Coordinates of C-alpha atoms and ligand atoms in Angstrom, one line a residue:
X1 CA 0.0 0.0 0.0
X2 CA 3.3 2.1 0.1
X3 CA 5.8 2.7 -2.6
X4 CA 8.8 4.2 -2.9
X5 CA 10.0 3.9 -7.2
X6 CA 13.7 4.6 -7.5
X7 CA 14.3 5.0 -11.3
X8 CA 18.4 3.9 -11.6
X9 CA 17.9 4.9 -15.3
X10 CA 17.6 8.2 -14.1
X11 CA 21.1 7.8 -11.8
X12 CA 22.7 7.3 -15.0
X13 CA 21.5 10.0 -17.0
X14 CA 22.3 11.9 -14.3
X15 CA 25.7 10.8 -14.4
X16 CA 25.7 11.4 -18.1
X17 CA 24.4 15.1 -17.1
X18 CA 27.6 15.6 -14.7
X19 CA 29.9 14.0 -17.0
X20 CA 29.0 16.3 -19.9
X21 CA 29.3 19.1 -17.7
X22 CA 32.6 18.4 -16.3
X23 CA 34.2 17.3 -19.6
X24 CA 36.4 14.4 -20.3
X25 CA 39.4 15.1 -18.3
X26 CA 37.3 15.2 -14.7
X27 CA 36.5 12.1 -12.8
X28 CA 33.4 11.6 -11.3
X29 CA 33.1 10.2 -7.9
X30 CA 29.5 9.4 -7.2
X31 CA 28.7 9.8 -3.3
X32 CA 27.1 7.2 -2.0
X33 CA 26.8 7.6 1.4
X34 CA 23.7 7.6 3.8
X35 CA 22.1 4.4 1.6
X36 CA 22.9 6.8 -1.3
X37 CA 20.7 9.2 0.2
X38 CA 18.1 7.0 0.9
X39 CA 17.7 5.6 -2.5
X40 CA 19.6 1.8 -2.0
X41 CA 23.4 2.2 -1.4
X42 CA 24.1 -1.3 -3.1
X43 CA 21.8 -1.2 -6.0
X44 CA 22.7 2.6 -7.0
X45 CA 26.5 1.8 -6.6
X46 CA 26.0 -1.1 -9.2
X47 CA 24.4 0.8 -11.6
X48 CA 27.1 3.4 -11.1
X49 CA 29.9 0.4 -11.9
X50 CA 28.2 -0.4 -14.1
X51 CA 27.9 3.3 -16.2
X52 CA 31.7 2.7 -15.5
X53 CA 32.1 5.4 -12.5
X54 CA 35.4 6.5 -11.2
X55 CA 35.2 5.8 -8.0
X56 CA 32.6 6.0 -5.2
X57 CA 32.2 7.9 -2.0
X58 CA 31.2 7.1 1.4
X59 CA 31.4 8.7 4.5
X60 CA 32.0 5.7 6.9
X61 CA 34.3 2.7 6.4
X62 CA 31.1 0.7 7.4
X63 CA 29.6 1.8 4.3
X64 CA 32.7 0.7 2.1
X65 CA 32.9 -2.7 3.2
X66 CA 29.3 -3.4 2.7
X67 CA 29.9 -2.5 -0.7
X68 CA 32.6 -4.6 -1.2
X69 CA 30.9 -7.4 0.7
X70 CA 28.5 -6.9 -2.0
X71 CA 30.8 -7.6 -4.9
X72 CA 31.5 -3.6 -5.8
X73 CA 35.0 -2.8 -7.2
X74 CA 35.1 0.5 -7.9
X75 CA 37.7 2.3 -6.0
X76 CA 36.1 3.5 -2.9
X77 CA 37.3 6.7 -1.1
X78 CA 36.0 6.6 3.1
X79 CA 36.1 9.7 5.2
X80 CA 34.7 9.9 8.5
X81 CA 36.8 7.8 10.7
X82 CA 36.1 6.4 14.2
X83 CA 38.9 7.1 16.1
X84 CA 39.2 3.5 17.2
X85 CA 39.2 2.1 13.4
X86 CA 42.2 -0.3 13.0
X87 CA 42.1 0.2 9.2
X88 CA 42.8 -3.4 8.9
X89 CA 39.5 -4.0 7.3
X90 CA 39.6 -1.1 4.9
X91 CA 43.1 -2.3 3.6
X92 CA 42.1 -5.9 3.3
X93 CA 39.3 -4.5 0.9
X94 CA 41.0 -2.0 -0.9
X95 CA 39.4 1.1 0.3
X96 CA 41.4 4.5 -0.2
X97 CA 40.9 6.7 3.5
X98 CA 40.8 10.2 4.1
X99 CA 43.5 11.1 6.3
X100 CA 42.8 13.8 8.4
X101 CA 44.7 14.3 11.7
X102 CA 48.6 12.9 12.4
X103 CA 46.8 10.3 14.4
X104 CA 45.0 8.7 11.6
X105 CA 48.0 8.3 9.5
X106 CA 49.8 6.8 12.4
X107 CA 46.9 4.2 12.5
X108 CA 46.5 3.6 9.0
X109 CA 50.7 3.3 8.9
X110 CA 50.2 0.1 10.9
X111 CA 47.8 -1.9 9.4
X112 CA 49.6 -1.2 6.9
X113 CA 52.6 -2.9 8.0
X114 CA 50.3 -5.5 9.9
X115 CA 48.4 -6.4 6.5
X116 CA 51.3 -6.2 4.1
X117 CA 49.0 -3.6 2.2
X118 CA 50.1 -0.1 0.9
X119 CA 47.9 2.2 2.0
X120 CA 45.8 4.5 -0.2
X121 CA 45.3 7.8 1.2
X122 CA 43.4 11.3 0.1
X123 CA 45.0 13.8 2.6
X124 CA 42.3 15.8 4.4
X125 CA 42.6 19.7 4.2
X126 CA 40.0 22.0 6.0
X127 CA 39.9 25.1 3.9
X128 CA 37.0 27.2 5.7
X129 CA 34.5 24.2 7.0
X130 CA 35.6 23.3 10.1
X131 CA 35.2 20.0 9.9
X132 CA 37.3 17.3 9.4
X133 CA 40.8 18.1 7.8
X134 CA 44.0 19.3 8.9
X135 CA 44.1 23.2 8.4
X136 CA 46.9 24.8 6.2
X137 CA 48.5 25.9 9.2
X138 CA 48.9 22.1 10.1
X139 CA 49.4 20.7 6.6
X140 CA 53.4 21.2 6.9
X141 CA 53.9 18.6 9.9
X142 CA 51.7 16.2 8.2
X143 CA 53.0 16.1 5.1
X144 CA 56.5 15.2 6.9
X145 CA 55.1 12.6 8.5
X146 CA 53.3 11.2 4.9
X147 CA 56.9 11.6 3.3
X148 CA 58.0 9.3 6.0
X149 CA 55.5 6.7 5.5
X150 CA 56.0 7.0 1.7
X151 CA 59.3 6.1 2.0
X152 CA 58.4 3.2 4.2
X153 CA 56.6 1.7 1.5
X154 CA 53.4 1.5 3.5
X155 CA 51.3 4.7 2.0
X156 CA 51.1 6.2 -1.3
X157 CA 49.4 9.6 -1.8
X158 CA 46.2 8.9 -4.5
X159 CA 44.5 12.2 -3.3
X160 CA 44.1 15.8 -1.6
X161 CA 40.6 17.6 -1.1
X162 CA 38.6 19.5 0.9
X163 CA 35.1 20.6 1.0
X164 CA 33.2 23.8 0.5
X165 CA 30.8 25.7 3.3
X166 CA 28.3 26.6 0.3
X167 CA 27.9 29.8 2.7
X168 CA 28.3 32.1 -0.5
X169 CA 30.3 33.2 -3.7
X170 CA 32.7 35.3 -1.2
X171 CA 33.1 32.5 0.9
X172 CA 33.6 29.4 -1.6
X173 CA 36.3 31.1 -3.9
X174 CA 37.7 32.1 -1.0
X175 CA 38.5 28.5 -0.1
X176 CA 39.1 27.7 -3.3
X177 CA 42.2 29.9 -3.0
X178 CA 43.1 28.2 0.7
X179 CA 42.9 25.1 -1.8
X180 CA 45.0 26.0 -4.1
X181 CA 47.4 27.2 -1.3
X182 CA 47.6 23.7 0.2
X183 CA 48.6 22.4 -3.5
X184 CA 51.2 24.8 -4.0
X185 CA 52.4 23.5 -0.5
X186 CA 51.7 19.9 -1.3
X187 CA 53.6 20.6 -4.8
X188 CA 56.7 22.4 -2.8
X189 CA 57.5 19.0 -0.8
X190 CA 57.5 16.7 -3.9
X191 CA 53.9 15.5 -3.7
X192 CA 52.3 14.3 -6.9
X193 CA 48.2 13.0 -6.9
X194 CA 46.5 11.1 -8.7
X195 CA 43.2 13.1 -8.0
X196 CA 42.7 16.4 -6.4
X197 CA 38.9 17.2 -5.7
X198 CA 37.1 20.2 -4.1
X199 CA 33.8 20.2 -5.6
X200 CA 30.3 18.6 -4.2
X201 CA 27.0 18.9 -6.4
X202 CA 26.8 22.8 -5.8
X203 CA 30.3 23.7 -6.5
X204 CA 30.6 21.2 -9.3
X205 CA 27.5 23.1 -10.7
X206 CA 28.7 26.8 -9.2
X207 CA 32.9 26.6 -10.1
X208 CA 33.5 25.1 -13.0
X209 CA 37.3 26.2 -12.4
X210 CA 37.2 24.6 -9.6
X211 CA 36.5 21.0 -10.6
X212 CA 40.2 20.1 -10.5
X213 CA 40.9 15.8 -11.3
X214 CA 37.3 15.3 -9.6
X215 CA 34.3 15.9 -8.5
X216 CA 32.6 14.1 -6.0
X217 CA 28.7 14.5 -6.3
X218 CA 25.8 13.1 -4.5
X219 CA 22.4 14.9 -4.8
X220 CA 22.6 15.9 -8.7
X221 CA 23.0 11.8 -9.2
X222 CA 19.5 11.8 -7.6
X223 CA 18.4 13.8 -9.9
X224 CA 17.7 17.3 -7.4
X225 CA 19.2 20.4 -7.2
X226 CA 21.8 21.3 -4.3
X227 CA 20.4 24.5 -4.1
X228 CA 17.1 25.2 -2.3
X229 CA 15.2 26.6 -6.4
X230 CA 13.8 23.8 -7.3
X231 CA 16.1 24.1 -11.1
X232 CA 16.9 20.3 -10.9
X233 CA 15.3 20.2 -14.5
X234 CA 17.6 23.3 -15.7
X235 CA 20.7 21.4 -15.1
X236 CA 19.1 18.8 -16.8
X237 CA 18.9 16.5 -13.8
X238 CA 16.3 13.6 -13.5
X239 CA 14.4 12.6 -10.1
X240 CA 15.5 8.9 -9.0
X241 CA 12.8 8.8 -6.0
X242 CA 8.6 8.7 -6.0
X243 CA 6.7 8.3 -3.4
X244 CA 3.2 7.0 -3.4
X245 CA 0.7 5.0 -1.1
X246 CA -3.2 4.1 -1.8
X247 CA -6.2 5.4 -0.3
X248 CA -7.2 3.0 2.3
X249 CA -10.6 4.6 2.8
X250 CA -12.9 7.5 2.1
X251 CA -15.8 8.5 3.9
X252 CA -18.4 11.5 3.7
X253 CA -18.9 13.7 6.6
X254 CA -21.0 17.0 7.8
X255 CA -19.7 19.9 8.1
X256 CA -18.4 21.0 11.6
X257 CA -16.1 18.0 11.7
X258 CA -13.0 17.5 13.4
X259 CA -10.0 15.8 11.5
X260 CA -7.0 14.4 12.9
X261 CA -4.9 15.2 16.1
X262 CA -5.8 17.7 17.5
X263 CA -8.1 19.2 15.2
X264 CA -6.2 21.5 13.4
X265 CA -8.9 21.2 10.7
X266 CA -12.3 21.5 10.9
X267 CA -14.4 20.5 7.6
X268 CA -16.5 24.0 6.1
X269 CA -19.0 21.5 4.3
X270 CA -20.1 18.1 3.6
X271 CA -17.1 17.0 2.2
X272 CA -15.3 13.6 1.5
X273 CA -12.2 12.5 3.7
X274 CA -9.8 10.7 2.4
X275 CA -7.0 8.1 4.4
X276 CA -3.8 7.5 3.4
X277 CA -1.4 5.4 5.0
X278 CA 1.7 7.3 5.0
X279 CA 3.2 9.8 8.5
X280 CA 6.2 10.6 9.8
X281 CA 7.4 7.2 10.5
X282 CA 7.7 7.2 6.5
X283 CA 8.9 10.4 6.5
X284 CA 6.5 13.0 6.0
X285 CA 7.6 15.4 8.1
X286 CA 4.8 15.8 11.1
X287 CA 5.6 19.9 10.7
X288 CA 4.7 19.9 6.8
X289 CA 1.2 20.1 8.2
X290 CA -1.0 22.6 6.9
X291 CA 1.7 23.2 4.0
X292 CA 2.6 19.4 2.4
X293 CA 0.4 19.0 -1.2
X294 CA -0.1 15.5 -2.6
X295 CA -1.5 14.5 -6.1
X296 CA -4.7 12.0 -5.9
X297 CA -5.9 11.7 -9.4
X298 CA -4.1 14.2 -11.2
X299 CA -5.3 17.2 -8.3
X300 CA -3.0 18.4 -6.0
X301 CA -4.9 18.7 -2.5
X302 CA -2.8 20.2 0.7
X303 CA -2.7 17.9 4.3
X304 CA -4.4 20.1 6.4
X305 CA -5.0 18.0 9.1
X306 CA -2.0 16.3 11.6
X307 CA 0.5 14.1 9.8
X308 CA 0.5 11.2 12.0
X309 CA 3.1 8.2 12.5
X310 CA 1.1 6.0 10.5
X311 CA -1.5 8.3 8.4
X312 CA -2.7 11.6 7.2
X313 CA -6.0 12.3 6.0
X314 CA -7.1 14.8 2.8
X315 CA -10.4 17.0 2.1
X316 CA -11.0 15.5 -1.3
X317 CA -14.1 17.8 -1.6
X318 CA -16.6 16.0 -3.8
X319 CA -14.3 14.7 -5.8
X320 CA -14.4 11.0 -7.2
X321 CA -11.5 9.5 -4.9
X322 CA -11.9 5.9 -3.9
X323 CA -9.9 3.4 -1.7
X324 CA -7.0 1.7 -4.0
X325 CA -6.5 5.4 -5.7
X326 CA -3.2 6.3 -6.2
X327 CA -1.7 9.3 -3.5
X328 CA 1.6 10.8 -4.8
X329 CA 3.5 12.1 -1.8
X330 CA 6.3 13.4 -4.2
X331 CA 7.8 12.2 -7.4
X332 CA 6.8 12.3 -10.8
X333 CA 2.7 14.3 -10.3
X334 CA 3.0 17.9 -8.9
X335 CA 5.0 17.9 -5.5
X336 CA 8.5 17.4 -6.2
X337 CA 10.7 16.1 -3.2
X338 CA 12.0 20.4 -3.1
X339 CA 8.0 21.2 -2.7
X340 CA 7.8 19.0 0.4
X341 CA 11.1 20.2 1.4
X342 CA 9.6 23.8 1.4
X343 CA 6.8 22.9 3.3
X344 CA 8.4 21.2 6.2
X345 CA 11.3 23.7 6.2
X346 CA 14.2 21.7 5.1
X347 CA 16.4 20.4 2.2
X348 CA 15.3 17.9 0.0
X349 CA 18.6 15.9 0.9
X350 CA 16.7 15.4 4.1
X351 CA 13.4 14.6 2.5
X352 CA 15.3 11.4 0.6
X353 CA 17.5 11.0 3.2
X354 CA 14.7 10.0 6.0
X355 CA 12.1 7.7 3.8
X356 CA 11.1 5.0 6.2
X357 CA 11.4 1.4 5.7
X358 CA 7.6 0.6 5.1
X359 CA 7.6 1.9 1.7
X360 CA 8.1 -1.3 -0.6
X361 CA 11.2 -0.4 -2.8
X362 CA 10.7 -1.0 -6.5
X363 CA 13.9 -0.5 -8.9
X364 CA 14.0 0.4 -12.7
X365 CA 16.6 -0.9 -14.3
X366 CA 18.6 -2.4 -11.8
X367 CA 21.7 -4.6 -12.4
X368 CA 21.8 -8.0 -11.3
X369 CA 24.7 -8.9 -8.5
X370 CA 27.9 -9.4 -10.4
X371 CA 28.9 -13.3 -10.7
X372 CA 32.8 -12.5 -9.8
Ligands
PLP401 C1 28.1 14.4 1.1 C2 29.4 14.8 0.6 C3 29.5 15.1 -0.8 C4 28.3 15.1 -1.8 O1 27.5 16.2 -1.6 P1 26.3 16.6 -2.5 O2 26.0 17.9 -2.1 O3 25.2 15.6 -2.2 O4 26.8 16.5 -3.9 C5 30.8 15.4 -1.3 N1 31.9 15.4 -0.5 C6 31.8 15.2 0.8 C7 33.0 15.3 1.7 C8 30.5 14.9 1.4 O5 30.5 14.7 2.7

């Protein structure tokens, strides 16, 4: 009675869509982190292998290995470390790490010479975020210590990178330059990469001088725009996700009546209700109330009474709805996952990111488990 379509036709012609824009000479990292934002980590990283993608992106180790416990071989780049993680795992299964303190190195050093392995690294460099990532300031002392550990064999350097605030024009190129300043460093001590990469979805789509060997995007592979306009279609993205559920029930009632929780809605008229079996446990969020539209029949109507955990109900008027009539929540019939995004107050990465696991998951065009 609840469906959540996740088109991975629509990953790749997003891909396409980055990959044109970027240009030949750019890798594309496709970010999969977060169950690839809520649309199937496993299945939208095989279709990704499969359209050939540079590498993939996650943000915990956690992540990586369940990839490669699922057959992935892309290269795999890992970021947020625990700061207990022995590494040991993440060698073992080839994934490059993020290295982003003097500490992490140290601990990736020794797997490395416990494992045998050479380590893959991306070093880490905070331009403006303030989150992980040594600063400039503190690049010097680790890129002694990465010498050292070159020259032991155990670590090569693949990457550098950092990540942008999105605050504003001012802001980004002004990391951009703290970038380029950590390069120039880099460059001054010998260090050679195989990929330097700034750029998310926005900056990929914002700074095309700043796409440098990669870019590493997440939302514009799901087909929505990083920036809060709704212009996913301009940049000639496609949505991945839809959202739908059935009407479980319709009934007439007088005017005067109360709907819902705490009756923020009292029908004008005799009017038709209508039930639909999708709340905040699916993740329609309870404060789009009063805002949220959804499409029943090719008419948008707005939820005007309480979103509950299980259910909200709709003022169909006198229109013809029916139980077992399809309720678009967002997708491809009016509300877009930005319009519910609007109405609860957020970003539509949240609105992907949160859909709840009673929604039956059907995939387009997915790729069967590799036999290797
Ligand atoms: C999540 C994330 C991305 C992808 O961001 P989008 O805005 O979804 O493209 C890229 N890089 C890092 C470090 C991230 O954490």
């Amino acid at each position: 009675m609840r469906k959540l379509t996740i088109d991975l036709n629509a990953v790749a012609k997003n891909l396409t869509a980055i990959r044109t824009l970027v240009g030949p000479n750019v890798k594309v990292m496709g970010v999969v982190k977060a169950d690839a934002y809520g649309h199937g980590m496993i299945q939208v990283a095989r279709k990704l292998e499969a359209e050939g993608i540079d590498f993939l992106g996650t943000a915990d180790l956690n992540e990586a290995l369940t990839l490669r416990a699922a057959g992935i071989s892309t290269r795999i780049l890992s970021w947020l470390h625990d700061p207990e993680d022995d590494f040991i795992a993440a060698l073992k299964h080839n994934i490059d790490l993020a290295v982003s303190s003097n500490d992490q190195l140290y601990r990736i050093q020794k797997a490395a010479k416990s494992t045998g392995k050479t380590a893959r690294i991306h070093i880490k460099v905070d331009t403006g975020l303030g989150r992980n990532g040594v600063t400039v300031h503190e690049l010097e002392e680790l890129l002694s210590n990465i010498k050292l550990a070159v020259a032991d064999g155990v670590v090569v350097t693949s990457g550098i990178f950092s990540h942008l605030s999105s605050t504003g024009a001012i802001e980004d190129l002004a990391q951009i330059a703290k970038f380029d300043e950590a390069l120039a460093l880099a460059s001054s001590h010998g260090f050679e990469f195989e990929v330097r990469h700034l750029t998310a979805s926005d900056g990929t789509l914002s700074y095309p001088q700043a796409h440098y060997d990669m870019v590493r995007c997440g939302i514009a592979l799901y087909g929505l725009s990083p920036f809060s306009d709704n212009r996913a279609k301009e940049f000639g993205l496609t949505p991945v996700m839809c959202a739908e559920a059935k009407v479980v029930q319709t009934k007439r009632v007088p005017a005067g009546s109360g709907v819902s929780y705490g009756y923020l809605y009292h029908t004008d008229r005799e009017t038709t209700l209508a039930l639909v079996p999708v709340g905040y446990a699916e993740g329609l969020p309870r404060n789009a109330t009063g805002k949220a539209k959804v499409c029943i029949n090719g008419t948008l109507y707005t939820i005007q009474s309480r979103i509950a955990m299980d259910q909200f109900v709709v003022d169909v008027g006198d229109a013809s709805v029916s139980p077992g009539d399809r309720v678009v929540i967002f997708g491809d019939c009016g509300p877009s996952a930005d319009d519910l995004a609007d109405a609860a107050e957020t970003i539509n990465y949240e609105i992907v990111t949160r859909i709840g696991s009673r929604l039956n998951r059907v995939y387009l065009g997915a790729i069967e488990e590799s036999s290797n």
